[in-house]
Short mmCIF file of N, CA and C in Angstrom, two decimals:
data_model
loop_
_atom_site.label_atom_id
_atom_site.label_comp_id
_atom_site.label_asym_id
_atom_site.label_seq_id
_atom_site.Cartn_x
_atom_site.Cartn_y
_atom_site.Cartn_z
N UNK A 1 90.24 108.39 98.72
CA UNK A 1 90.75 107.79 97.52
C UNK A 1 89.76 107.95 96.38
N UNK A 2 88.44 107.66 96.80
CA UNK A 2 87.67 108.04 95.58
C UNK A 2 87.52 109.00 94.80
N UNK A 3 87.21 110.35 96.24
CA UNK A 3 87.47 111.59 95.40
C UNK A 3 88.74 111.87 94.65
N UNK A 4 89.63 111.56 94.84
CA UNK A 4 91.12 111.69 94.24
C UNK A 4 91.23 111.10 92.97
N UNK A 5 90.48 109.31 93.43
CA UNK A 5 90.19 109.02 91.61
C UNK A 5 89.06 109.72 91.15
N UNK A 6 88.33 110.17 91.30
CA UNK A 6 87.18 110.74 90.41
C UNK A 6 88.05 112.23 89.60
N UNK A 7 88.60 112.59 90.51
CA UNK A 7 89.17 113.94 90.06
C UNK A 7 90.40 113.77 88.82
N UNK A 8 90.98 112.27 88.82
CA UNK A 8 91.53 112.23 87.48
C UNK A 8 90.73 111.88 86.75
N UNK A 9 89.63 111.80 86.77
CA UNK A 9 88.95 111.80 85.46
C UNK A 9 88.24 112.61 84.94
N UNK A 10 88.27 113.94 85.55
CA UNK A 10 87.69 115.06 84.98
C UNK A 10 89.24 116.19 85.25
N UNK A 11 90.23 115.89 84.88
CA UNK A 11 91.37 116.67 84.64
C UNK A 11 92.43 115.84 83.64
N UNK A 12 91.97 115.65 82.44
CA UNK A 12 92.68 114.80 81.21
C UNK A 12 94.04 115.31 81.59
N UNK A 13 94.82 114.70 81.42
CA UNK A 13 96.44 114.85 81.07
C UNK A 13 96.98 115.93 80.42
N UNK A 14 96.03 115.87 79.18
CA UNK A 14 96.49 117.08 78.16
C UNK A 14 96.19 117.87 78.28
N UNK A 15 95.02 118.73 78.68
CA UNK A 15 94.70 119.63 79.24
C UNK A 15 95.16 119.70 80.89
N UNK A 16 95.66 119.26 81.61
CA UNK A 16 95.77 119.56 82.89
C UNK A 16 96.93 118.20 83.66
N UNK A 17 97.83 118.69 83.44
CA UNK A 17 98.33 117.63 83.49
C UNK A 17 99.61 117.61 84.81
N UNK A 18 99.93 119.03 84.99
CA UNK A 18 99.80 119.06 87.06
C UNK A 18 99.01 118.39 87.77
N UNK A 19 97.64 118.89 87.33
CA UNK A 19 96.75 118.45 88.70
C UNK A 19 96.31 117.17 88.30
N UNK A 20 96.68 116.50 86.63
CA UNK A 20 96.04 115.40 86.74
C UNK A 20 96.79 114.32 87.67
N UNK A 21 98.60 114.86 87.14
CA UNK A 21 99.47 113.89 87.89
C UNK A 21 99.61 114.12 89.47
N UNK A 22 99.12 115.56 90.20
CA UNK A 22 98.87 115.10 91.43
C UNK A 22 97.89 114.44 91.89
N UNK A 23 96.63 114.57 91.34
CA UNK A 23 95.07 113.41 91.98
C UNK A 23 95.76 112.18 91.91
N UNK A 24 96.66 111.61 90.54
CA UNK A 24 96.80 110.34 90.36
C UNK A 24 98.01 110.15 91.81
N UNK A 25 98.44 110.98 91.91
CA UNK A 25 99.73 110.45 93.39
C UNK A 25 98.74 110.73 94.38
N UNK A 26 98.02 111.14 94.82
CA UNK A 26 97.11 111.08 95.59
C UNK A 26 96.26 109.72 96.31
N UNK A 27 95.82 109.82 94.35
CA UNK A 27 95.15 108.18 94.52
C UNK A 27 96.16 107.11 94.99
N UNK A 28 96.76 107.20 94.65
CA UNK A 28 97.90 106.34 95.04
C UNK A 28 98.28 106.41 96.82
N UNK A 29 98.45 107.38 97.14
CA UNK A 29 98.51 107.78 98.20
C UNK A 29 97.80 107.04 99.61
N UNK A 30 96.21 107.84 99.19
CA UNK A 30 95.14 107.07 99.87
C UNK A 30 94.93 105.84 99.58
N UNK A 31 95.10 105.01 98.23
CA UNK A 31 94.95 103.63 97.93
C UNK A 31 95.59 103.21 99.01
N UNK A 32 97.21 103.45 99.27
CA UNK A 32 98.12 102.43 99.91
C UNK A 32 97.54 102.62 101.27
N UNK A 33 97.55 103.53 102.25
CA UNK A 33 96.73 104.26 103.02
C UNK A 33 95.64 103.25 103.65
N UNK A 34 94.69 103.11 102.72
CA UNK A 34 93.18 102.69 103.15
C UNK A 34 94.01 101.10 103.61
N UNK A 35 94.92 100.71 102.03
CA UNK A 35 95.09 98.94 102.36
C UNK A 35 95.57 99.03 103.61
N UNK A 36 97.03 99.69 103.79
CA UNK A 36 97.56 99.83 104.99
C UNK A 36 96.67 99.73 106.22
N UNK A 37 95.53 100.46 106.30
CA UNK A 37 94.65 100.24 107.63
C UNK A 37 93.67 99.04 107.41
N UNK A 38 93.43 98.67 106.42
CA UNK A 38 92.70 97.82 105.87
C UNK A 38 93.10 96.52 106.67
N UNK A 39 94.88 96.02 106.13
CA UNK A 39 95.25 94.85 106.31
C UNK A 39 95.28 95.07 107.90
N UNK A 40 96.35 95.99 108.42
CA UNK A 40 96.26 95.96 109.80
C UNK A 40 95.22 95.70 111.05
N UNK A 41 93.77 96.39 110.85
CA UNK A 41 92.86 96.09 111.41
C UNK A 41 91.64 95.49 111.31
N UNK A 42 91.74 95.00 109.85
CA UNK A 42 90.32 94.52 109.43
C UNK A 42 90.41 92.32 110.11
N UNK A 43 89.27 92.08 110.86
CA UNK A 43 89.54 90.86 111.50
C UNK A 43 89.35 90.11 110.79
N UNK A 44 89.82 88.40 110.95
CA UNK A 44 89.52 87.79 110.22
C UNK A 44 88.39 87.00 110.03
N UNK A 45 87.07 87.38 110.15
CA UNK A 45 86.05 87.30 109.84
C UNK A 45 85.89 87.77 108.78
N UNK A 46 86.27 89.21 108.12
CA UNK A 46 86.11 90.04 107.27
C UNK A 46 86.51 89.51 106.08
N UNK A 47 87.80 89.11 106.47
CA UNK A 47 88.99 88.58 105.24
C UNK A 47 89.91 87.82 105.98
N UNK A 48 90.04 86.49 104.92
CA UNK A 48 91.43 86.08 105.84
C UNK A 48 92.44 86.35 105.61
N UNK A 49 93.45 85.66 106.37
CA UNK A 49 95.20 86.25 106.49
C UNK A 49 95.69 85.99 105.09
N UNK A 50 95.28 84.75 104.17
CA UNK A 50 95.79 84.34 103.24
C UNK A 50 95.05 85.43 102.36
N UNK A 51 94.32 85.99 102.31
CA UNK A 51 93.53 87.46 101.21
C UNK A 51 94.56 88.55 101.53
N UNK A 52 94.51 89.08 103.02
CA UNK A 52 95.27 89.63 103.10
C UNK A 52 97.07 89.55 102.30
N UNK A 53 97.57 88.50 103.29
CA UNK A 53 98.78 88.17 102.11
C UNK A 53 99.11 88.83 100.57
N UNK A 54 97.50 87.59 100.64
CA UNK A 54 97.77 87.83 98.31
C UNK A 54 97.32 89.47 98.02
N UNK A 55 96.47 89.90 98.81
CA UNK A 55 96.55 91.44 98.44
C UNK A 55 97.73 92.26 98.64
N UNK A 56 98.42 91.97 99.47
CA UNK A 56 99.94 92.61 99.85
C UNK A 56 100.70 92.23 98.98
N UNK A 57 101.15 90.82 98.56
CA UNK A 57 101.71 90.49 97.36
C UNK A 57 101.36 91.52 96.23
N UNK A 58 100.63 91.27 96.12
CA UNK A 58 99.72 91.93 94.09
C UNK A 58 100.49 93.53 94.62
N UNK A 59 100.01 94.09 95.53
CA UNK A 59 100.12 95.55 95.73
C UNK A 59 101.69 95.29 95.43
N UNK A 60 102.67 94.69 96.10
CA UNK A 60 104.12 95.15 96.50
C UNK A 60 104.40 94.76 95.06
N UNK A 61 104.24 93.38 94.52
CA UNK A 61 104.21 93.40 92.86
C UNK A 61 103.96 94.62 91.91
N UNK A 62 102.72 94.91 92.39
CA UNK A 62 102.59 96.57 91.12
C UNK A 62 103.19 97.40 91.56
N UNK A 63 103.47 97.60 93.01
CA UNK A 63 104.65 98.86 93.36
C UNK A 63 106.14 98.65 92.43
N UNK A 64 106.47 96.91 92.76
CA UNK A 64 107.83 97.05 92.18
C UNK A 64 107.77 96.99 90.60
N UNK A 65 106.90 96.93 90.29
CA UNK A 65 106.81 97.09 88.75
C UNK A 65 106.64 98.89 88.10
N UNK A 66 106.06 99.04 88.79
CA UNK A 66 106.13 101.00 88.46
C UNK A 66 107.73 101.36 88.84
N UNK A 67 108.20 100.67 89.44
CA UNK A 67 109.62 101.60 89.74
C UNK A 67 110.62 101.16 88.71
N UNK A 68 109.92 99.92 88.06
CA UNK A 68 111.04 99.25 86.95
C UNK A 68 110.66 100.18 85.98
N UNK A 69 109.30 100.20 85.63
CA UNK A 69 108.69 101.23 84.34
C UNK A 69 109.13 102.28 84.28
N UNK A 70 109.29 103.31 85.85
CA UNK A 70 109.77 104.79 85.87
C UNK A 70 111.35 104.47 85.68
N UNK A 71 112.00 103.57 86.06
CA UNK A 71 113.59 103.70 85.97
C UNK A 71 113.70 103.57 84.40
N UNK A 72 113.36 102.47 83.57
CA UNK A 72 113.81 102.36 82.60
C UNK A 72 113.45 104.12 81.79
N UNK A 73 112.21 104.60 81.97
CA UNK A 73 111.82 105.05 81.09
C UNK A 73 113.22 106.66 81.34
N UNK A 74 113.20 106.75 82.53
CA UNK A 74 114.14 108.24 83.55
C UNK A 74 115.15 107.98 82.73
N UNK A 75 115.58 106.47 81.90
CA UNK A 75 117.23 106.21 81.85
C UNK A 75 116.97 106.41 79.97
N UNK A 76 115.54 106.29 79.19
CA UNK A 76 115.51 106.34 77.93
C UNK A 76 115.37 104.92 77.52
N UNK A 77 115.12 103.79 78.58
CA UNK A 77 115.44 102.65 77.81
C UNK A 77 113.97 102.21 76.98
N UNK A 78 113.12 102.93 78.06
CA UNK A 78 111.68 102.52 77.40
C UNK A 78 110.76 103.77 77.35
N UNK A 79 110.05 104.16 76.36
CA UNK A 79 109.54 105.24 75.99
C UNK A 79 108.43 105.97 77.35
N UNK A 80 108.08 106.91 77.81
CA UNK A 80 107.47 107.03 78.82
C UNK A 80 106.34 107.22 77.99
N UNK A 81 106.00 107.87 76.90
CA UNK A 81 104.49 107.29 76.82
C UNK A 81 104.67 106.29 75.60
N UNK A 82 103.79 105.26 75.64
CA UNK A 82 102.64 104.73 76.58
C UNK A 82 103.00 104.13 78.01
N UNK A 83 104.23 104.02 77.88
CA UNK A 83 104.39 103.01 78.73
C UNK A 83 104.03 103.71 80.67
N UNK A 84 103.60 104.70 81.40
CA UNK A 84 103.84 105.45 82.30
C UNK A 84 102.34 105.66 82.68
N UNK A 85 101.43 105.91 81.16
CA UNK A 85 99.99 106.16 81.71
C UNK A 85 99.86 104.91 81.79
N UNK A 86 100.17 103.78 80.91
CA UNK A 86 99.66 102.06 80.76
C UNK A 86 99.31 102.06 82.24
N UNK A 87 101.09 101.96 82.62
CA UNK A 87 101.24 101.38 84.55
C UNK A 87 100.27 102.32 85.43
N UNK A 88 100.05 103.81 85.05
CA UNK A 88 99.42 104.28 86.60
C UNK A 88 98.20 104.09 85.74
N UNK A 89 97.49 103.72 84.60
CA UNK A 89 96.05 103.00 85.10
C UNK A 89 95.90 101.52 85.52
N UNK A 90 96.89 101.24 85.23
CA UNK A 90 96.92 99.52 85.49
C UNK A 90 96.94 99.55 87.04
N UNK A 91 97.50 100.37 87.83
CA UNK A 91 98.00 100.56 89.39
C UNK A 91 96.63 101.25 89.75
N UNK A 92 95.94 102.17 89.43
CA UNK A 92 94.63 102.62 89.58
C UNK A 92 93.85 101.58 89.57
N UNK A 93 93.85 101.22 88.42
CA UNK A 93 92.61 99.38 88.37
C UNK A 93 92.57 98.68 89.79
N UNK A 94 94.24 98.60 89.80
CA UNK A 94 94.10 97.32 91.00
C UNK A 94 93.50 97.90 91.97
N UNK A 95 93.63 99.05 92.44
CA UNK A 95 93.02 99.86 93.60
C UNK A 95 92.20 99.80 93.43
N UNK A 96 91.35 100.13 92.63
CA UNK A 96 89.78 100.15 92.23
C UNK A 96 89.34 98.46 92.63
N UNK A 97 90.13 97.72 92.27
CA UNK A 97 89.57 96.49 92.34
C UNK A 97 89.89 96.04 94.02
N UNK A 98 91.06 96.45 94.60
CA UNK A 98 90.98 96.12 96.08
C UNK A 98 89.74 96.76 96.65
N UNK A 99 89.17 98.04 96.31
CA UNK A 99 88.14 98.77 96.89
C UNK A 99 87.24 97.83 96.60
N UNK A 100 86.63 97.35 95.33
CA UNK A 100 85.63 96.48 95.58
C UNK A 100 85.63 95.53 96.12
N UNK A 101 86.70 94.99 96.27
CA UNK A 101 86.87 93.65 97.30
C UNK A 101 86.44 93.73 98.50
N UNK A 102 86.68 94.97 98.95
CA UNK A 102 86.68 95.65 100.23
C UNK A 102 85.04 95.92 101.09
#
């Protein structure tokens, strides 16, 4: 996941904007990935069930919020930019921020 985020940040959008939008599905990718093994096997010594939880919440929250952002925007109701990079750095952040939690 890291390398995947590091790599959108040395492939701007405008200049590169294939490979920027695959690192960013990537990141995304491995984000869900790591939590996925994360929540499943990490004991509760580590973290408890109620962290776990609220991290699954927040995640399934920003998942269902990118699909409201991509529908409206697919249908014209809401402009895709800003509104498309806003959400996949806002969805990057949180990852970044589960990693430090982590």
């Amino acid at each position: 996941m890291a390398l995947s985020l590091a790599g959108i940040g040395v492939t701007p959008y405008d200049h590169f904007p294939h490979a920027h939008d695959r690192l960013t599905q990537a990141t995304l990718l491995f984000g869900v990935l790591s939590f996925g093994l994360c929540l499943v096997w990490t004991r509760h010594g580590f973290e408890s069930a109620g962290s776990k939880l609220g991290w699954l919440l927040f995640l399934m929250a920003a998942g269902a919020a990118q699909v409201v952002f991509v529908t409206l925007s697919s249908r014209g109701i809401l402009p895709s930019r800003p509104a498309l990079p806003l959400m996949q750095k806002l969805f990057v952040f949180m990852l970044m921020l589960w990693a430090g939690w982590q």
